[in-house]
mmCIF file of C-alpha atoms in Angstrom:
data_model
loop_
_atom_site.group_PDB
_atom_site.id
_atom_site.type_symbol
_atom_site.label_atom_id
_atom_site.label_comp_id
_atom_site.label_asym_id
_atom_site.label_seq_id
_atom_site.Cartn_x
_atom_site.Cartn_y
_atom_site.Cartn_z
ATOM 1 C CA MET P 663 33.373 -0.921 2.736
ATOM 2 C CA ASP P 664 34.921 -1.109 -0.736
ATOM 3 C CA LYS P 665 32.564 -4.056 -1.397
ATOM 4 C CA GLU P 666 29.736 -3.709 -3.500
ATOM 5 C CA LEU P 667 26.354 -3.289 -1.662
ATOM 6 C CA ARG P 668 24.054 -6.060 -2.962
ATOM 7 C CA VAL P 669 20.251 -6.123 -1.724
ATOM 8 C CA ILE P 670 17.359 -8.398 -2.228
ATOM 9 C CA ILE P 671 13.962 -6.966 -1.649
ATOM 10 C CA SER P 672 11.081 -9.471 -1.713
ATOM 11 C CA GLY P 673 7.177 -9.390 -1.617
ATOM 12 C CA GLY P 674 4.325 -7.789 -3.207
ATOM 13 C CA GLY P 675 0.754 -8.620 -4.399
ATOM 14 C CA THR P 676 -0.568 -5.163 -3.824
ATOM 15 C CA GLY P 677 0.457 -1.642 -3.867
ATOM 16 C CA GLY P 678 0.594 -1.430 -0.125
ATOM 17 C CA HIS P 679 3.600 -3.956 -0.244
ATOM 18 C CA ILE P 680 4.998 -2.736 -3.485
ATOM 19 C CA PHE P 681 5.242 1.237 -2.874
ATOM 20 C CA PRO P 682 6.990 0.780 0.328
ATOM 21 C CA ALA P 683 9.592 -1.726 -1.186
ATOM 22 C CA VAL P 684 10.204 0.612 -4.116
ATOM 23 C CA SER P 685 10.689 3.627 -1.672
ATOM 24 C CA ILE P 686 13.200 1.728 0.431
ATOM 25 C CA ALA P 687 15.130 0.725 -2.713
ATOM 26 C CA ASN P 688 15.151 4.317 -3.828
ATOM 27 C CA ALA P 689 16.347 5.545 -0.446
ATOM 28 C CA ILE P 690 19.131 2.924 -0.477
ATOM 29 C CA LYS P 691 20.137 4.035 -3.976
ATOM 30 C CA ALA P 692 20.190 7.605 -2.937
ATOM 31 C CA LYS P 693 22.627 6.756 -0.076
ATOM 32 C CA HIS P 694 24.601 4.293 -2.228
ATOM 33 C CA PRO P 695 24.259 4.976 -6.028
ATOM 34 C CA ASP P 696 26.331 1.968 -7.276
ATOM 35 C CA ALA P 697 24.167 -0.414 -4.925
ATOM 36 C CA LYS P 698 22.731 -3.422 -6.804
ATOM 37 C CA ILE P 699 19.132 -4.212 -5.894
ATOM 38 C CA LEU P 700 17.194 -7.078 -7.055
ATOM 39 C CA PHE P 701 13.446 -7.596 -6.264
ATOM 40 C CA VAL P 702 11.810 -11.075 -5.990
ATOM 41 C CA GLY P 703 7.968 -11.261 -6.718
ATOM 42 C CA ALA P 704 5.149 -13.566 -7.439
ATOM 43 C CA LEU P 705 4.500 -14.306 -11.205
ATOM 44 C CA GLY P 706 1.244 -12.700 -12.379
ATOM 45 C CA ARG P 707 1.100 -10.245 -9.368
ATOM 46 C CA MET P 708 1.283 -6.609 -10.002
ATOM 47 C CA GLU P 709 4.742 -6.337 -8.838
ATOM 48 C CA MET P 710 6.100 -7.832 -11.828
ATOM 49 C CA GLN P 711 4.809 -4.613 -13.586
ATOM 50 C CA ARG P 712 5.304 -2.021 -11.170
ATOM 51 C CA VAL P 713 8.847 -2.784 -10.192
ATOM 52 C CA PRO P 714 10.388 -2.552 -13.620
ATOM 53 C CA ALA P 715 8.358 0.416 -14.298
ATOM 54 C CA ALA P 716 10.220 2.013 -11.221
ATOM 55 C CA GLY P 717 13.585 0.973 -12.847
ATOM 56 C CA TYR P 718 14.416 -2.204 -10.980
ATOM 57 C CA GLU P 719 15.097 -5.741 -12.095
ATOM 58 C CA ILE P 720 12.648 -8.257 -10.509
ATOM 59 C CA LYS P 721 12.669 -12.142 -10.721
ATOM 60 C CA GLY P 722 9.309 -13.968 -10.348
ATOM 61 C CA LEU P 723 8.498 -17.068 -8.350
ATOM 62 C CA PRO P 724 5.436 -19.325 -9.196
ATOM 63 C CA ILE P 725 4.164 -19.118 -5.487
ATOM 64 C CA CYS P 726 0.500 -18.336 -4.469
ATOM 65 C CA GLY P 727 -1.557 -18.798 -1.498
ATOM 66 C CA PHE P 728 -3.471 -21.696 -0.002
ATOM 67 C CA ASP P 729 -6.984 -22.200 -1.223
ATOM 68 C CA ARG P 730 -9.018 -22.669 2.046
ATOM 69 C CA LYS P 731 -12.264 -23.346 0.156
ATOM 70 C CA HIS P 732 -11.045 -25.907 -2.313
ATOM 71 C CA LEU P 733 -8.491 -28.100 -0.229
ATOM 72 C CA LEU P 734 -7.752 -30.540 -3.239
ATOM 73 C CA LYS P 735 -6.337 -27.358 -5.235
ATOM 74 C CA ASN P 736 -3.579 -27.116 -2.496
ATOM 75 C CA ILE P 737 -1.648 -30.152 -3.996
ATOM 76 C CA SER P 738 -0.605 -27.759 -6.674
ATOM 77 C CA VAL P 739 0.110 -24.922 -4.305
ATOM 78 C CA LEU P 740 2.310 -27.334 -2.254
ATOM 79 C CA PHE P 741 4.158 -27.982 -5.638
ATOM 80 C CA LYS P 742 4.499 -24.153 -6.372
ATOM 81 C CA ILE P 743 5.960 -23.525 -2.922
ATOM 82 C CA TRP P 744 8.470 -26.313 -3.454
ATOM 83 C CA LYS P 745 9.463 -25.070 -6.857
ATOM 84 C CA SER P 746 9.642 -21.448 -5.546
ATOM 85 C CA GLN P 747 11.821 -22.589 -2.769
ATOM 86 C CA ARG P 748 14.241 -24.116 -5.361
ATOM 87 C CA MET P 749 14.073 -21.212 -7.515
ATOM 88 C CA ALA P 750 14.749 -18.783 -4.783
ATOM 89 C CA LYS P 751 17.864 -20.727 -3.898
ATOM 90 C CA ALA P 752 19.315 -20.456 -7.151
ATOM 91 C CA ILE P 753 18.438 -16.521 -7.258
ATOM 92 C CA VAL P 754 20.075 -16.145 -3.987
ATOM 93 C CA LYS P 755 23.150 -18.170 -4.957
ATOM 94 C CA GLU P 756 23.590 -16.266 -8.239
ATOM 95 C CA PHE P 757 23.035 -12.788 -6.938
ATOM 96 C CA LYS P 758 24.858 -12.971 -3.538
ATOM 97 C CA PRO P 759 22.997 -10.579 -1.589
ATOM 98 C CA MET P 760 24.567 -8.944 1.569
ATOM 99 C CA VAL P 761 21.216 -8.406 3.182
ATOM 100 C CA ALA P 762 17.619 -9.312 2.590
ATOM 101 C CA VAL P 763 14.348 -7.125 3.022
ATOM 102 C CA GLY P 764 10.832 -8.671 3.213
ATOM 103 C CA VAL P 765 7.725 -6.492 2.703
ATOM 104 C CA GLY P 766 5.013 -9.066 3.041
ATOM 105 C CA GLY P 767 3.402 -11.126 0.230
ATOM 106 C CA TYR P 768 3.788 -14.680 -0.900
ATOM 107 C CA ALA P 769 7.289 -14.325 -2.383
ATOM 108 C CA SER P 770 8.986 -13.037 0.578
ATOM 109 C CA GLY P 771 8.473 -16.266 2.471
ATOM 110 C CA PRO P 772 10.765 -18.600 0.299
ATOM 111 C CA THR P 773 13.265 -15.773 -0.570
ATOM 112 C CA LEU P 774 13.841 -14.797 3.167
ATOM 113 C CA ASN P 775 13.874 -18.388 4.169
ATOM 114 C CA VAL P 776 16.653 -19.084 1.853
ATOM 115 C CA CYS P 777 18.598 -16.044 2.807
ATOM 116 C CA ALA P 778 18.479 -16.853 6.511
ATOM 117 C CA ASP P 779 19.471 -20.281 5.968
ATOM 118 C CA TYR P 780 22.663 -18.985 4.113
ATOM 119 C CA GLY P 781 23.483 -16.643 7.079
ATOM 120 C CA ILE P 782 22.234 -13.580 5.264
ATOM 121 C CA PRO P 783 20.849 -11.002 7.594
ATOM 122 C CA CYS P 784 17.189 -10.380 6.910
ATOM 123 C CA LEU P 785 14.934 -7.274 7.724
ATOM 124 C CA ILE P 786 11.223 -7.276 7.624
ATOM 125 C CA GLN P 787 9.058 -4.361 7.086
ATOM 126 C CA GLU P 788 5.378 -4.820 8.344
ATOM 127 C CA GLN P 789 3.074 -2.235 7.117
ATOM 128 C CA ASN P 790 -0.127 -2.983 9.125
ATOM 129 C CA SER P 791 -1.404 -3.047 12.733
ATOM 130 C CA TYR P 792 -2.056 -6.655 12.372
ATOM 131 C CA ALA P 793 1.006 -8.559 11.109
ATOM 132 C CA GLY P 794 0.665 -10.661 8.052
ATOM 133 C CA VAL P 795 1.161 -14.321 8.033
ATOM 134 C CA THR P 796 4.253 -14.389 5.933
ATOM 135 C CA ASN P 797 6.010 -11.853 8.287
ATOM 136 C CA LYS P 798 4.869 -13.711 11.433
ATOM 137 C CA LEU P 799 6.436 -16.755 10.029
ATOM 138 C CA LEU P 800 9.681 -15.166 9.221
ATOM 139 C CA ALA P 801 9.924 -13.178 12.482
ATOM 140 C CA LYS P 802 12.135 -15.646 14.136
ATOM 141 C CA LYS P 803 14.776 -15.589 11.401
ATOM 142 C CA ALA P 804 14.667 -11.716 11.084
ATOM 143 C CA ALA P 805 17.589 -9.592 12.442
ATOM 144 C CA GLN P 806 15.226 -6.573 12.590
ATOM 145 C CA ILE P 807 11.540 -5.841 12.134
ATOM 146 C CA CYS P 808 10.358 -2.357 11.169
ATOM 147 C CA VAL P 809 6.770 -1.521 12.197
ATOM 148 C CA ALA P 810 4.571 1.530 11.807
ATOM 149 C CA TYR P 811 2.127 0.860 14.785
ATOM 150 C CA GLU P 812 2.651 0.502 18.540
ATOM 151 C CA GLY P 813 1.763 -2.723 20.382
ATOM 152 C CA MET P 814 3.451 -5.119 17.721
ATOM 153 C CA GLU P 815 5.140 -6.909 20.538
ATOM 154 C CA LYS P 816 2.214 -9.336 20.313
ATOM 155 C CA PHE P 817 3.215 -10.517 16.958
ATOM 156 C CA PHE P 818 7.134 -10.156 17.168
ATOM 157 C CA PRO P 819 10.048 -10.525 19.540
ATOM 158 C CA ALA P 820 10.240 -7.022 21.181
ATOM 159 C CA ASP P 821 13.891 -6.799 20.944
ATOM 160 C CA LYS P 822 13.867 -6.981 17.161
ATOM 161 C CA ILE P 823 11.216 -4.144 16.635
ATOM 162 C CA VAL P 824 12.058 -0.948 15.442
ATOM 163 C CA MET P 825 9.306 1.785 15.045
ATOM 164 C CA THR P 826 10.024 3.538 11.715
ATOM 165 C CA GLY P 827 6.690 4.099 10.155
ATOM 166 C CA ASN P 828 5.667 3.149 6.575
ATOM 167 C CA PRO P 829 7.436 4.425 3.430
ATOM 168 C CA VAL P 830 5.367 6.262 1.066
ATOM 169 C CA ARG P 831 5.558 7.092 -2.678
ATOM 170 C CA GLN P 832 7.895 9.911 -3.132
ATOM 171 C CA ASN P 833 5.600 11.823 -5.626
ATOM 172 C CA VAL P 834 3.048 12.088 -2.641
ATOM 173 C CA LEU P 835 5.387 14.270 -0.786
ATOM 174 C CA SER P 836 7.366 16.154 -3.391
ATOM 175 C CA THR P 837 4.682 17.640 -5.717
ATOM 176 C CA SER P 838 5.037 21.276 -5.910
ATOM 177 C CA MET P 839 1.313 22.026 -7.327
ATOM 178 C CA THR P 840 -0.997 24.161 -5.519
ATOM 179 C CA PRO P 841 -4.587 22.709 -5.080
ATOM 180 C CA GLN P 842 -5.892 24.826 -7.858
ATOM 181 C CA GLU P 843 -3.277 23.665 -10.321
ATOM 182 C CA ALA P 844 -3.746 20.140 -9.393
ATOM 183 C CA ARG P 845 -7.598 20.320 -10.025
ATOM 184 C CA GLN P 846 -6.821 21.954 -13.358
ATOM 185 C CA ALA P 847 -4.505 19.037 -14.155
ATOM 186 C CA PHE P 848 -7.560 16.702 -13.788
ATOM 187 C CA GLY P 849 -9.660 18.935 -15.936
ATOM 188 C CA LEU P 850 -11.745 20.261 -13.063
ATOM 189 C CA ALA P 851 -12.577 23.790 -11.793
ATOM 190 C CA PRO P 852 -9.687 25.249 -9.671
ATOM 191 C CA ASP P 853 -11.740 26.489 -6.810
ATOM 192 C CA LYS P 854 -14.301 23.911 -6.217
ATOM 193 C CA LYS P 855 -14.625 21.532 -3.429
ATOM 194 C CA THR P 856 -13.157 18.141 -4.461
ATOM 195 C CA ILE P 857 -13.414 14.659 -3.265
ATOM 196 C CA LEU P 858 -10.926 11.892 -4.262
ATOM 197 C CA LEU P 859 -12.056 8.326 -4.158
ATOM 198 C CA VAL P 860 -9.479 5.590 -4.068
ATOM 199 C CA GLY P 861 -10.046 1.767 -3.630
ATOM 200 C CA GLY P 862 -6.467 0.904 -3.450
ATOM 201 C CA SER P 863 -4.356 -0.103 -6.405
ATOM 202 C CA LEU P 864 -6.828 -2.908 -7.443
ATOM 203 C CA GLY P 865 -9.935 -0.983 -6.843
ATOM 204 C CA ALA P 866 -12.814 -1.496 -4.502
ATOM 205 C CA ARG P 867 -16.258 -2.658 -5.455
ATOM 206 C CA THR P 868 -17.994 -1.029 -2.347
ATOM 207 C CA ILE P 869 -16.615 2.337 -2.882
ATOM 208 C CA ASN P 870 -17.411 2.091 -6.445
ATOM 209 C CA GLU P 871 -20.959 1.018 -5.759
ATOM 210 C CA SER P 872 -21.439 3.818 -3.321
ATOM 211 C CA ILE P 873 -20.957 6.142 -6.192
ATOM 212 C CA ILE P 874 -22.803 4.344 -9.098
ATOM 213 C CA GLN P 875 -25.996 4.012 -6.909
ATOM 214 C CA HIS P 876 -26.162 7.676 -6.372
ATOM 215 C CA LEU P 877 -25.127 9.194 -9.458
ATOM 216 C CA ASP P 878 -28.224 11.593 -9.135
ATOM 217 C CA LYS P 879 -26.660 12.903 -5.944
ATOM 218 C CA VAL P 880 -23.266 13.263 -7.577
ATOM 219 C CA LYS P 881 -24.614 15.285 -10.397
ATOM 220 C CA ALA P 882 -26.821 17.586 -8.255
ATOM 221 C CA SER P 883 -23.954 18.376 -5.891
ATOM 222 C CA ASP P 884 -21.594 21.415 -6.364
ATOM 223 C CA VAL P 885 -18.734 19.162 -5.384
ATOM 224 C CA GLN P 886 -16.071 17.806 -7.909
ATOM 225 C CA PHE P 887 -15.098 14.067 -7.871
ATOM 226 C CA ILE P 888 -11.778 12.333 -8.914
ATOM 227 C CA TRP P 889 -12.610 8.582 -8.954
ATOM 228 C CA GLN P 890 -10.062 5.902 -9.223
ATOM 229 C CA THR P 891 -12.086 2.782 -9.931
ATOM 230 C CA GLY P 892 -9.340 0.277 -10.354
ATOM 231 C CA LYS P 893 -8.598 -1.452 -13.637
ATOM 232 C CA TYR P 894 -11.022 -4.327 -12.856
ATOM 233 C CA TYR P 895 -13.905 -2.165 -12.456
ATOM 234 C CA ASN P 896 -13.079 0.726 -14.970
ATOM 235 C CA ALA P 897 -15.149 -0.279 -17.978
ATOM 236 C CA GLU P 898 -18.188 -1.124 -15.924
ATOM 237 C CA MET P 899 -18.071 2.139 -13.910
ATOM 238 C CA ASN P 900 -17.390 4.220 -17.417
ATOM 239 C CA LYS P 901 -20.432 2.631 -18.869
ATOM 240 C CA ALA P 902 -22.733 3.205 -15.990
ATOM 241 C CA VAL P 903 -21.672 6.787 -16.022
ATOM 242 C CA ALA P 904 -22.180 7.245 -19.844
ATOM 243 C CA ASP P 905 -25.660 5.513 -19.298
ATOM 244 C CA PHE P 906 -26.579 8.023 -16.998
ATOM 245 C CA GLY P 907 -25.806 10.699 -19.432
ATOM 246 C CA GLY P 908 -22.171 11.798 -18.150
ATOM 247 C CA ILE P 909 -21.178 14.159 -15.373
ATOM 248 C CA ALA P 910 -18.812 16.839 -16.259
ATOM 249 C CA HIS P 911 -17.544 17.319 -12.542
ATOM 250 C CA LEU P 912 -16.966 13.471 -12.175
ATOM 251 C CA LYS P 913 -13.557 12.284 -13.411
ATOM 252 C CA VAL P 914 -13.467 8.516 -13.897
ATOM 253 C CA LEU P 915 -9.860 6.849 -13.904
ATOM 254 C CA ASP P 916 -8.645 3.286 -13.813
ATOM 255 C CA PHE P 917 -5.318 4.250 -11.988
ATOM 256 C CA ILE P 918 -3.726 7.449 -10.938
ATOM 257 C CA SER P 919 -0.052 7.446 -11.359
ATOM 258 C CA ASP P 920 0.654 10.758 -9.756
ATOM 259 C CA MET P 921 -1.210 10.476 -6.365
ATOM 260 C CA GLY P 922 0.758 13.672 -5.275
ATOM 261 C CA ALA P 923 -1.358 15.707 -7.439
ATOM 262 C CA ALA P 924 -4.544 13.798 -6.718
ATOM 263 C CA TYR P 925 -4.041 14.340 -2.993
ATOM 264 C CA LYS P 926 -3.232 17.995 -3.549
ATOM 265 C CA ALA P 927 -6.347 18.443 -5.558
ATOM 266 C CA ALA P 928 -8.635 16.810 -2.824
ATOM 267 C CA ASP P 929 -10.194 18.537 0.135
ATOM 268 C CA LEU P 930 -11.280 15.164 1.367
ATOM 269 C CA VAL P 931 -10.232 11.540 0.363
ATOM 270 C CA ILE P 932 -12.408 8.404 0.684
ATOM 271 C CA SER P 933 -10.243 5.278 0.710
ATOM 272 C CA ARG P 934 -9.839 1.796 1.921
ATOM 273 C CA ALA P 935 -7.577 1.420 5.091
ATOM 274 C CA GLY P 936 -4.512 -0.051 3.812
ATOM 275 C CA ALA P 937 -1.560 0.826 5.944
ATOM 276 C CA SER P 938 0.536 2.483 3.226
ATOM 277 C CA SER P 939 -2.436 4.735 2.290
ATOM 278 C CA ILE P 940 -2.990 5.652 5.850
ATOM 279 C CA SER P 941 0.661 6.572 6.186
ATOM 280 C CA GLU P 942 0.439 8.866 3.167
ATOM 281 C CA PHE P 943 -2.657 10.712 4.630
ATOM 282 C CA CYS P 944 -0.808 11.063 8.084
ATOM 283 C CA LEU P 945 2.352 12.584 6.495
ATOM 284 C CA ILE P 946 0.174 15.177 4.287
ATOM 285 C CA GLY P 947 -2.427 15.697 6.921
ATOM 286 C CA LYS P 948 -5.256 14.829 4.535
ATOM 287 C CA PRO P 949 -8.924 14.666 5.947
ATOM 288 C CA VAL P 950 -10.151 11.149 5.154
ATOM 289 C CA ILE P 951 -13.111 8.712 5.308
ATOM 290 C CA LEU P 952 -11.961 5.160 5.735
ATOM 291 C CA VAL P 953 -13.956 2.210 4.440
ATOM 292 C CA PRO P 954 -11.933 -0.794 5.605
ATOM 293 C CA SER P 955 -11.967 -3.959 3.426
ATOM 294 C CA PRO P 956 -13.724 -6.879 5.101
ATOM 295 C CA ASN P 957 -11.778 -9.140 2.826
ATOM 296 C CA VAL P 958 -8.356 -9.145 4.272
ATOM 297 C CA ALA P 959 -6.607 -11.430 6.945
ATOM 298 C CA GLU P 960 -7.861 -10.888 10.641
ATOM 299 C CA ASP P 961 -9.810 -7.720 9.452
ATOM 300 C CA HIS P 962 -6.646 -5.804 9.772
ATOM 301 C CA GLN P 963 -7.979 -2.846 7.838
ATOM 302 C CA THR P 964 -10.464 -2.022 10.428
ATOM 303 C CA LYS P 965 -7.822 -2.258 13.096
ATOM 304 C CA ASN P 966 -5.674 0.288 10.922
ATOM 305 C CA ALA P 967 -8.589 2.522 10.675
ATOM 306 C CA MET P 968 -9.579 2.517 14.294
ATOM 307 C CA ALA P 969 -6.163 3.497 15.387
ATOM 308 C CA LEU P 970 -6.927 6.866 13.692
ATOM 309 C CA VAL P 971 -10.653 7.069 14.344
ATOM 310 C CA ASN P 972 -10.147 6.665 18.144
ATOM 311 C CA LYS P 973 -7.897 9.794 17.937
ATOM 312 C CA ASP P 974 -10.435 11.789 15.808
ATOM 313 C CA ALA P 975 -8.174 11.618 13.065
ATOM 314 C CA ALA P 976 -10.262 9.921 10.452
ATOM 315 C CA ILE P 977 -14.003 9.197 9.780
ATOM 316 C CA TYR P 978 -14.965 5.388 9.709
ATOM 317 C CA VAL P 979 -17.739 3.872 7.446
ATOM 318 C CA LYS P 980 -18.417 0.303 7.604
ATOM 319 C CA ASP P 981 -18.064 -1.584 4.309
ATOM 320 C CA SER P 982 -21.619 -3.041 4.534
ATOM 321 C CA ASP P 983 -23.149 0.531 5.340
ATOM 322 C CA ALA P 984 -21.091 2.328 2.508
ATOM 323 C CA PRO P 985 -23.557 1.983 -0.468
ATOM 324 C CA ASP P 986 -26.346 3.658 1.675
ATOM 325 C CA THR P 987 -24.297 6.214 3.805
ATOM 326 C CA LEU P 988 -20.839 6.881 2.306
ATOM 327 C CA LEU P 989 -21.754 9.687 -0.238
ATOM 328 C CA ASP P 990 -23.985 11.596 2.149
ATOM 329 C CA THR P 991 -21.255 11.461 4.809
ATOM 330 C CA ALA P 992 -18.646 12.641 2.439
ATOM 331 C CA LEU P 993 -20.772 15.473 0.983
ATOM 332 C CA ALA P 994 -21.609 16.702 4.580
ATOM 333 C CA THR P 995 -18.026 16.330 5.678
ATOM 334 C CA VAL P 996 -16.560 18.236 2.708
ATOM 335 C CA SER P 997 -18.730 21.289 3.185
ATOM 336 C CA ASN P 998 -17.837 21.429 7.024
ATOM 337 C CA GLU P 999 -14.724 23.517 7.290
ATOM 338 C CA ASN P 1000 -14.333 23.024 11.077
ATOM 339 C CA LYS P 1001 -14.531 19.344 10.601
ATOM 340 C CA LEU P 1002 -11.969 19.182 7.827
ATOM 341 C CA THR P 1003 -9.656 21.281 9.816
ATOM 342 C CA LEU P 1004 -9.786 19.241 12.921
ATOM 343 C CA LEU P 1005 -9.414 15.992 11.056
ATOM 344 C CA SER P 1006 -6.412 17.363 9.229
ATOM 345 C CA GLN P 1007 -4.787 18.662 12.407
ATOM 346 C CA ASN P 1008 -5.265 15.243 14.214
ATOM 347 C CA ILE P 1009 -3.862 12.954 11.475
ATOM 348 C CA ILE P 1010 -0.782 14.849 10.792
ATOM 349 C CA LYS P 1011 0.300 14.310 14.340
ATOM 350 C CA LEU P 1012 0.303 10.684 13.638
ATOM 351 C CA GLY P 1013 2.748 10.813 10.620
ATOM 352 C CA LEU P 1014 6.470 9.447 10.997
ATOM 353 C CA LYS P 1015 8.765 11.061 8.641
ATOM 354 C CA ASP P 1016 11.538 9.901 6.417
ATOM 355 C CA SER P 1017 10.552 6.229 7.082
ATOM 356 C CA ALA P 1018 12.281 5.001 3.829
ATOM 357 C CA GLU P 1019 15.491 6.719 4.770
ATOM 358 C CA VAL P 1020 15.383 5.380 8.367
ATOM 359 C CA ILE P 1021 14.630 1.748 7.053
ATOM 360 C CA ALA P 1022 17.406 2.052 4.347
ATOM 361 C CA ASP P 1023 19.933 2.929 7.070
ATOM 362 C CA HIS P 1024 19.035 -0.172 9.062
ATOM 363 C CA VAL P 1025 19.224 -2.220 5.906
ATOM 364 C CA ILE P 1026 22.737 -0.908 5.078
ATOM 365 C CA ALA P 1027 24.010 -1.408 8.604
ATOM 366 C CA LEU P 1028 22.975 -5.011 8.396
ATOM 367 C CA ALA P 1029 24.780 -5.521 5.194
ATOM 368 C CA TRP P 1030 28.053 -4.136 6.497
ATOM 369 C CA ALA P 1031 27.860 -5.841 9.849
ATOM 370 C CA GLU P 1032 30.632 -7.925 10.713
ATOM 371 C CA LYS P 1033 31.646 -8.068 7.110
#
C-alpha cells in the first residue's frame, strides 16, 4: 500500500451532485491526506466554480444533454459527446486513477465509461429515489452502487447496491452556533420564530413567487424569514421587496454559503425536494415543507418527498398550489409547536449518519483491491 492513492470524481450540474462529491473527497482526504483527487465536470456548469472553491482541481468537458424539443440541435450535442469522450480518455491516461467515482450529471458518463474500459473500478453514488439516466447507463460497468433509498433494485443490480445514505455538507453538521446566535448572524431578532426558504443552489421560481405575491402577509406576520432566492432571481426579488417598501424581518440572499447557520436559525424550512437537501434535513431533524420541482426527470423530487410525507416526516405542497397555499401553510405550521416537534422526531429517524466516510471506505477498498 505504499502506492499513492489516486481518485477521479466526476459529475455535477447542480449542488445536489456537487456537494456530495466534495464531501466524499473530503472524507477520502481525511483518511489519506496524501491522496491525489481530480474532479471532472461539465464546462459552464456550477461545479467549475464550486469544486475549486472547495480546494480541488477540476477538468471540464464540453458535454451537455440532448435537446428533446429541437432535434436538429442534437447534431452539435453528438459532437460534444464525441469530443468529451476523447478528452476524458486523455485525462484518465494522464492522471492514472486507481478508482473512479460518479455522482450523476453529464460529465460522469464519458469519464466513467473510459475508466471502466481501462479496467479501473468504478463506484456510482445515486442520491435520488429515482435513478438518473447517466447512472442507470453506467450501472452495468460499476463495481458498486451507493444509494440512499430502499427499493433501488428496480434500477440497479441488487448485488452491487450498498445502502449508505447521501453525503452532506460538513458545515451543516458541524456548526456550534445556538439558534439565537445564528439568527443574529443573519441580522434577525434572536428569539423570534424564523422560516428559511431555499430553492436549491440555483433557486426556484415557484417558491420565490409564493413570497413575492404575498409580501403583505410576510410584513404583517410576527415571523422572520431568511430567503435564498438563487442568483438568477435575486435582482428581481430584491427589486420587488424594495418597491413594496422593504421588510426588516425578511432577509433576501442570492446564495447562503453557511447552510449550517441557516438551518440552525430556522424553526421551519421550505425547500425543493432534492435528495441532498432531504438528507441534510434528516440528519439535523429539521421540520420541512417540501415543494418538489416538476421540472426534473421522472418527477423524482415528488418521489423523494413522498418517502418522507408517508412517514409523517415532512409536509408536501404541490408546485402548482404553492403560490396560493405555501405561505399560509408555513405560517400555520411554524406557530404549531406540536406539529414542529412531531415532524422533527419523525424525520431524524430517517437519517443515515457518516455517509461520506462510509462511501470513502468503499472507494478506498476498490482502489486497493487486487493491487
